[in-house]
Tab-separated table of N, CA and C in Angstrom:
chain	number	residue	atom	x	y	z
W	582	UNK	N	0.847	-1.180	-0.007
W	582	UNK	CA	-0.004	0.001	0.002
W	582	UNK	C	0.894	1.244	0.000
W	583	UNK	N	0.694	2.119	-0.946
W	583	UNK	CA	1.371	3.395	-0.963
W	583	UNK	C	0.345	4.479	-0.711
W	584	UNK	N	0.627	5.323	0.243
W	584	UNK	CA	-0.296	6.375	0.644
W	584	UNK	C	-0.005	7.642	-0.122
W	585	UNK	N	-1.041	8.371	-0.457
W	585	UNK	CA	-0.874	9.687	-1.045
W	585	UNK	C	-0.482	10.634	0.077
W	586	UNK	N	0.259	11.613	-0.186
W	586	UNK	CA	0.782	12.561	0.782
W	586	UNK	C	-0.334	13.137	1.674
W	587	UNK	N	-0.653	12.453	2.742
W	587	UNK	CA	-1.664	12.895	3.694
W	587	UNK	C	-0.974	13.408	4.939
W	588	UNK	N	-1.603	14.353	5.594
W	588	UNK	CA	-1.034	14.888	6.823
W	588	UNK	C	-1.800	14.274	7.998
W	589	UNK	N	-1.032	13.844	8.981
W	589	UNK	CA	-1.604	13.283	10.204
W	589	UNK	C	-1.087	14.086	11.387
W	590	UNK	N	-1.848	14.047	12.463
W	590	UNK	CA	-1.345	14.601	13.701
W	590	UNK	C	-1.464	13.553	14.786
W	591	UNK	N	-0.486	13.569	15.663
W	591	UNK	CA	-0.465	12.727	16.849
W	591	UNK	C	-0.867	13.626	17.991
W	592	UNK	N	-1.906	13.241	18.709
W	592	UNK	CA	-2.438	14.134	19.737
W	592	UNK	C	-2.957	13.335	20.911
W	593	UNK	N	-2.989	13.970	22.035
W	593	UNK	CA	-3.603	13.418	23.249
W	593	UNK	C	-4.384	14.577	23.846
W	594	UNK	N	-5.657	14.362	24.110
W	594	UNK	CA	-6.529	15.459	24.551
W	594	UNK	C	-6.968	15.283	25.997
W	595	UNK	N	-7.135	16.421	26.684
W	595	UNK	CA	-7.688	16.370	28.025
W	595	UNK	C	-9.217	16.350	27.947
W	596	UNK	N	-9.878	16.359	29.076
W	596	UNK	CA	-11.335	16.274	29.119
W	596	UNK	C	-12.026	17.409	28.370
W	597	UNK	N	-11.346	18.562	28.300
W	597	UNK	CA	-11.924	19.720	27.604
W	597	UNK	C	-11.619	19.713	26.102
W	598	UNK	N	-10.850	18.702	25.648
W	598	UNK	CA	-10.529	18.603	24.234
W	598	UNK	C	-9.268	19.362	23.829
W	599	UNK	N	-8.484	19.797	24.811
W	599	UNK	CA	-7.239	20.529	24.512
W	599	UNK	C	-6.062	19.555	24.431
W	600	UNK	N	-5.131	19.775	23.494
W	600	UNK	CA	-3.954	18.907	23.366
W	600	UNK	C	-3.086	18.966	24.614
W	601	UNK	N	-2.534	17.807	25.010
W	601	UNK	CA	-1.741	17.746	26.223
W	601	UNK	C	-0.289	17.303	26.025
W	602	UNK	N	0.119	16.989	24.783
W	602	UNK	CA	1.515	16.638	24.578
W	602	UNK	C	2.367	17.874	24.839
W	603	UNK	N	3.528	17.670	25.453
W	603	UNK	CA	4.429	18.785	25.699
W	603	UNK	C	5.712	18.599	24.902
W	604	UNK	N	6.365	19.706	24.628
W	604	UNK	CA	7.636	19.638	23.901
W	604	UNK	C	8.637	18.822	24.710
W	605	UNK	N	8.674	19.043	26.012
W	605	UNK	CA	9.625	18.317	26.868
W	605	UNK	C	9.365	16.800	26.810
W	606	UNK	N	8.117	16.399	26.852
W	606	UNK	CA	7.783	14.981	26.768
W	606	UNK	C	8.237	14.400	25.422
W	607	UNK	N	7.996	15.121	24.351
W	607	UNK	CA	8.414	14.655	23.025
W	607	UNK	C	9.928	14.593	22.931
W	608	UNK	N	10.625	15.587	23.472
W	608	UNK	CA	12.081	15.582	23.443
W	608	UNK	C	12.644	14.373	24.224
W	609	UNK	N	12.034	14.085	25.364
W	609	UNK	CA	12.481	12.918	26.146
W	609	UNK	C	12.249	11.619	25.375
W	610	UNK	N	11.074	11.489	24.770
W	610	UNK	CA	10.789	10.276	24.003
W	610	UNK	C	11.734	10.128	22.820
W	611	UNK	N	11.851	11.179	22.003
W	611	UNK	CA	12.664	11.055	20.801
W	611	UNK	C	14.156	10.910	21.119
W	612	UNK	N	14.592	11.346	22.271
W	612	UNK	CA	15.982	11.149	22.687
W	612	UNK	C	16.306	9.662	22.808
W	613	UNK	N	15.296	8.828	22.982
W	613	UNK	CA	15.506	7.378	23.092
W	613	UNK	C	15.477	6.701	21.713
W	614	UNK	N	15.220	7.476	20.686
W	614	UNK	CA	15.141	6.922	19.317
W	614	UNK	C	16.427	7.251	18.573
W	615	UNK	N	17.309	6.264	18.336
W	615	UNK	CA	18.604	6.555	17.729
W	615	UNK	C	18.531	7.089	16.308
W	616	UNK	N	17.412	6.905	15.631
W	616	UNK	CA	17.280	7.348	14.245
W	616	UNK	C	16.551	8.693	14.116
W	617	UNK	N	16.376	9.408	15.237
W	617	UNK	CA	15.679	10.689	15.251
W	617	UNK	C	16.585	11.769	15.839
W	618	UNK	N	16.573	12.931	15.201
W	618	UNK	CA	17.383	14.068	15.645
W	618	UNK	C	16.486	15.301	15.785
W	619	UNK	N	16.647	16.037	16.902
W	619	UNK	CA	15.877	17.264	17.113
W	619	UNK	C	16.533	18.411	16.349
W	620	UNK	N	15.709	19.250	15.719
W	620	UNK	CA	16.185	20.440	15.037
W	620	UNK	C	15.222	21.587	15.321
W	621	UNK	N	15.765	22.805	15.452
W	621	UNK	CA	14.904	23.960	15.724
W	621	UNK	C	14.490	24.699	14.452
W	622	UNK	N	14.784	24.100	13.298
W	622	UNK	CA	14.369	24.649	12.022
W	622	UNK	C	14.391	23.533	10.987
W	623	UNK	N	13.605	23.715	9.938
W	623	UNK	CA	13.520	22.749	8.848
W	623	UNK	C	13.739	23.511	7.562
W	624	UNK	N	14.693	23.061	6.753
W	624	UNK	CA	15.010	23.720	5.485
W	624	UNK	C	14.589	22.842	4.324
W	625	UNK	N	13.992	23.481	3.323
W	625	UNK	CA	13.572	22.788	2.109
W	625	UNK	C	14.053	23.596	0.930
W	626	UNK	N	14.639	22.920	-0.045
W	626	UNK	CA	15.062	23.589	-1.274
W	626	UNK	C	14.307	22.968	-2.431
W	627	UNK	N	13.667	23.833	-3.215
W	627	UNK	CA	12.937	23.348	-4.376
W	627	UNK	C	13.057	24.396	-5.471
W	628	UNK	N	13.372	23.953	-6.667
W	628	UNK	CA	13.515	24.838	-7.817
W	628	UNK	C	14.481	25.985	-7.528
W	629	UNK	N	15.556	25.712	-6.801
W	629	UNK	CA	16.557	26.707	-6.505
W	629	UNK	C	16.197	27.680	-5.393
W	630	UNK	N	15.056	27.492	-4.771
W	630	UNK	CA	14.608	28.377	-3.701
W	630	UNK	C	14.702	27.617	-2.373
W	631	UNK	N	15.383	28.227	-1.403
W	631	UNK	CA	15.515	27.597	-0.097
W	631	UNK	C	14.561	28.284	0.891
W	632	UNK	N	13.774	27.465	1.585
W	632	UNK	CA	12.860	27.992	2.581
W	632	UNK	C	13.219	27.366	3.924
W	633	UNK	N	13.321	28.203	4.949
W	633	UNK	CA	13.650	27.726	6.290
W	633	UNK	C	12.469	28.044	7.197
W	634	UNK	N	11.982	27.012	7.898
W	634	UNK	CA	10.848	27.153	8.811
W	634	UNK	C	11.357	26.932	10.224
W	635	UNK	N	11.192	27.943	11.055
W	635	UNK	CA	11.586	27.814	12.460
W	635	UNK	C	10.523	27.006	13.203
W	636	UNK	N	10.932	26.239	14.172
W	636	UNK	CA	9.978	25.452	14.955
W	636	UNK	C	10.697	24.306	15.663
W	637	UNK	N	9.921	23.322	16.076
W	637	UNK	CA	10.443	22.161	16.768
W	637	UNK	C	10.215	20.939	15.880
W	638	UNK	N	11.295	20.402	15.349
W	638	UNK	CA	11.216	19.290	14.412
W	638	UNK	C	12.009	18.101	14.936
W	639	UNK	N	11.411	16.952	14.846
W	639	UNK	CA	12.075	15.692	15.158
W	639	UNK	C	12.250	14.982	13.822
W	640	UNK	N	13.496	14.975	13.339
W	640	UNK	CA	13.791	14.452	12.012
W	640	UNK	C	14.105	12.952	12.106
W	641	UNK	N	13.257	12.159	11.478
W	641	UNK	CA	13.458	10.709	11.430
W	641	UNK	C	14.312	10.422	10.213
W	642	UNK	N	15.472	9.835	10.421
W	642	UNK	CA	16.390	9.501	9.342
W	642	UNK	C	16.193	8.033	8.976
W	643	UNK	N	15.713	7.809	7.785
W	643	UNK	CA	15.477	6.446	7.308
W	643	UNK	C	16.034	6.350	5.885
W	644	UNK	N	17.009	5.464	5.717
W	644	UNK	CA	17.668	5.377	4.411
W	644	UNK	C	18.300	6.712	4.071
W	645	UNK	N	18.030	7.215	2.860
W	645	UNK	CA	18.563	8.505	2.419
W	645	UNK	C	17.583	9.639	2.689
W	646	UNK	N	16.482	9.337	3.331
W	646	UNK	CA	15.435	10.363	3.563
W	646	UNK	C	15.439	10.837	5.013
W	647	UNK	N	14.977	12.061	5.180
W	647	UNK	CA	14.736	12.625	6.509
W	647	UNK	C	13.279	13.086	6.538
W	648	UNK	N	12.517	12.542	7.462
W	648	UNK	CA	11.084	12.826	7.572
W	648	UNK	C	10.846	13.682	8.805
W	649	UNK	N	10.275	14.882	8.620
W	649	UNK	CA	10.041	15.752	9.770
W	649	UNK	C	8.741	15.445	10.489
W	650	UNK	N	8.847	15.281	11.801
W	650	UNK	CA	7.677	15.260	12.688
W	650	UNK	C	7.740	16.598	13.404
W	651	UNK	N	6.744	17.461	13.172
W	651	UNK	CA	6.795	18.808	13.728
W	651	UNK	C	5.893	18.919	14.963
W	652	UNK	N	6.478	19.413	16.052
W	652	UNK	CA	5.704	19.687	17.258
W	652	UNK	C	5.174	21.099	17.152
W	653	UNK	N	3.852	21.240	17.329
W	653	UNK	CA	3.229	22.557	17.239
W	653	UNK	C	1.961	22.556	18.097
W	654	UNK	N	1.893	23.462	19.035
W	654	UNK	CA	0.699	23.631	19.883
W	654	UNK	C	0.202	22.324	20.500
W	655	UNK	N	1.111	21.547	21.062
W	655	UNK	CA	0.716	20.339	21.784
W	655	UNK	C	0.427	19.122	20.932
W	656	UNK	N	0.811	19.177	19.667
W	656	UNK	CA	0.582	18.045	18.774
W	656	UNK	C	1.781	17.858	17.846
W	657	UNK	N	1.928	16.633	17.332
W	657	UNK	CA	2.974	16.328	16.360
W	657	UNK	C	2.323	16.141	14.998
W	658	UNK	N	2.904	16.737	13.971
W	658	UNK	CA	2.367	16.648	12.605
W	658	UNK	C	3.386	15.967	11.698
W	659	UNK	N	2.884	15.156	10.761
W	659	UNK	CA	3.744	14.508	9.784
W	659	UNK	C	2.963	14.311	8.487
W	660	UNK	N	3.655	14.500	7.375
W	660	UNK	CA	3.080	14.188	6.053
W	660	UNK	C	3.521	12.779	5.695
W	661	UNK	N	2.568	11.983	5.261
W	661	UNK	CA	2.853	10.559	4.998
W	661	UNK	C	2.663	10.253	3.530
W	662	UNK	N	3.756	9.810	2.913
W	662	UNK	CA	3.691	9.436	1.501
W	662	UNK	C	4.150	7.980	1.301
W	663	UNK	N	4.448	7.299	2.379
W	663	UNK	CA	4.951	5.921	2.279
W	663	UNK	C	4.551	5.129	3.505
W	664	UNK	N	4.358	3.839	3.344
W	664	UNK	CA	3.940	2.967	4.447
W	664	UNK	C	4.885	3.017	5.626
W	665	UNK	N	6.182	3.125	5.376
W	665	UNK	CA	7.156	3.120	6.478
W	665	UNK	C	6.932	4.312	7.404
W	666	UNK	N	6.562	5.460	6.842
W	666	UNK	CA	6.309	6.655	7.655
W	666	UNK	C	5.019	6.447	8.464
W	667	UNK	N	4.031	5.826	7.843
W	667	UNK	CA	2.785	5.538	8.555
W	667	UNK	C	3.071	4.611	9.741
W	668	UNK	N	3.860	3.572	9.505
W	668	UNK	CA	4.199	2.643	10.578
W	668	UNK	C	4.962	3.334	11.718
W	669	UNK	N	5.874	4.267	11.364
W	669	UNK	CA	6.629	5.006	12.389
W	669	UNK	C	5.669	5.901	13.176
W	670	UNK	N	4.703	6.516	12.497
W	670	UNK	CA	3.726	7.357	13.183
W	670	UNK	C	2.911	6.534	14.186
W	671	UNK	N	2.512	5.336	13.782
W	671	UNK	CA	1.770	4.454	14.687
W	671	UNK	C	2.596	4.124	15.924
W	672	UNK	N	3.872	3.815	15.727
W	672	UNK	CA	4.775	3.508	16.834
W	672	UNK	C	4.883	4.706	17.795
W	673	UNK	N	5.045	5.890	17.251
W	673	UNK	CA	5.180	7.091	18.062
W	673	UNK	C	3.903	7.338	18.855
W	674	UNK	N	2.758	7.239	18.185
W	674	UNK	CA	1.474	7.467	18.854
W	674	UNK	C	1.284	6.485	20.010
W	675	UNK	N	1.564	5.213	19.765
W	675	UNK	CA	1.429	4.214	20.851
W	675	UNK	C	2.390	4.522	21.996
W	676	UNK	N	3.607	4.859	21.664
W	676	UNK	CA	4.620	5.130	22.690
W	676	UNK	C	4.257	6.335	23.549
W	677	UNK	N	3.610	7.329	22.959
W	677	UNK	CA	3.190	8.541	23.687
W	677	UNK	C	1.791	8.415	24.270
W	678	UNK	N	1.216	7.220	24.146
W	678	UNK	CA	-0.161	6.984	24.603
W	678	UNK	C	-1.116	8.056	24.053
W	679	UNK	N	-0.970	8.248	22.739
W	679	UNK	CA	-1.747	9.257	22.036
W	679	UNK	C	-2.526	8.628	20.898
W	680	UNK	N	-3.343	9.403	20.268
W	680	UNK	CA	-4.095	8.934	19.098
W	680	UNK	C	-3.556	9.679	17.879
W	681	UNK	N	-3.896	9.190	16.715
W	681	UNK	CA	-3.521	9.864	15.481
W	681	UNK	C	-4.775	10.095	14.671
W	682	UNK	N	-4.822	11.231	14.014
W	682	UNK	CA	-5.978	11.572	13.174
W	682	UNK	C	-5.457	12.246	11.909
W	683	UNK	N	-6.190	12.038	10.836
W	683	UNK	CA	-5.843	12.712	9.593
W	683	UNK	C	-6.253	14.171	9.693
W	684	UNK	N	-5.386	15.029	9.175
W	684	UNK	CA	-5.763	16.458	9.185
W	684	UNK	C	-4.720	17.352	9.571
């Protein structure tokens, strides 16, 4: 199964429906993952144009690719274009006792 580039978020909500994941919790979890590196910015170059996005990114290094999981407002976001990324997202969600939703 190959997935079309869909965006998912990993989230855990309190009783009021507010996200409860913290940056510190994510940093502690990803520090245990040898194939993930924290970065405070993400750079993309396309058609000779370089764009740099400031934020909290956990870069999953798999093969020759680096897949960004972005922490933003109590949730982690990832674009999924391949089954391996989907499987990694499931692992992260389970490990953080969180759910994942498309969007």
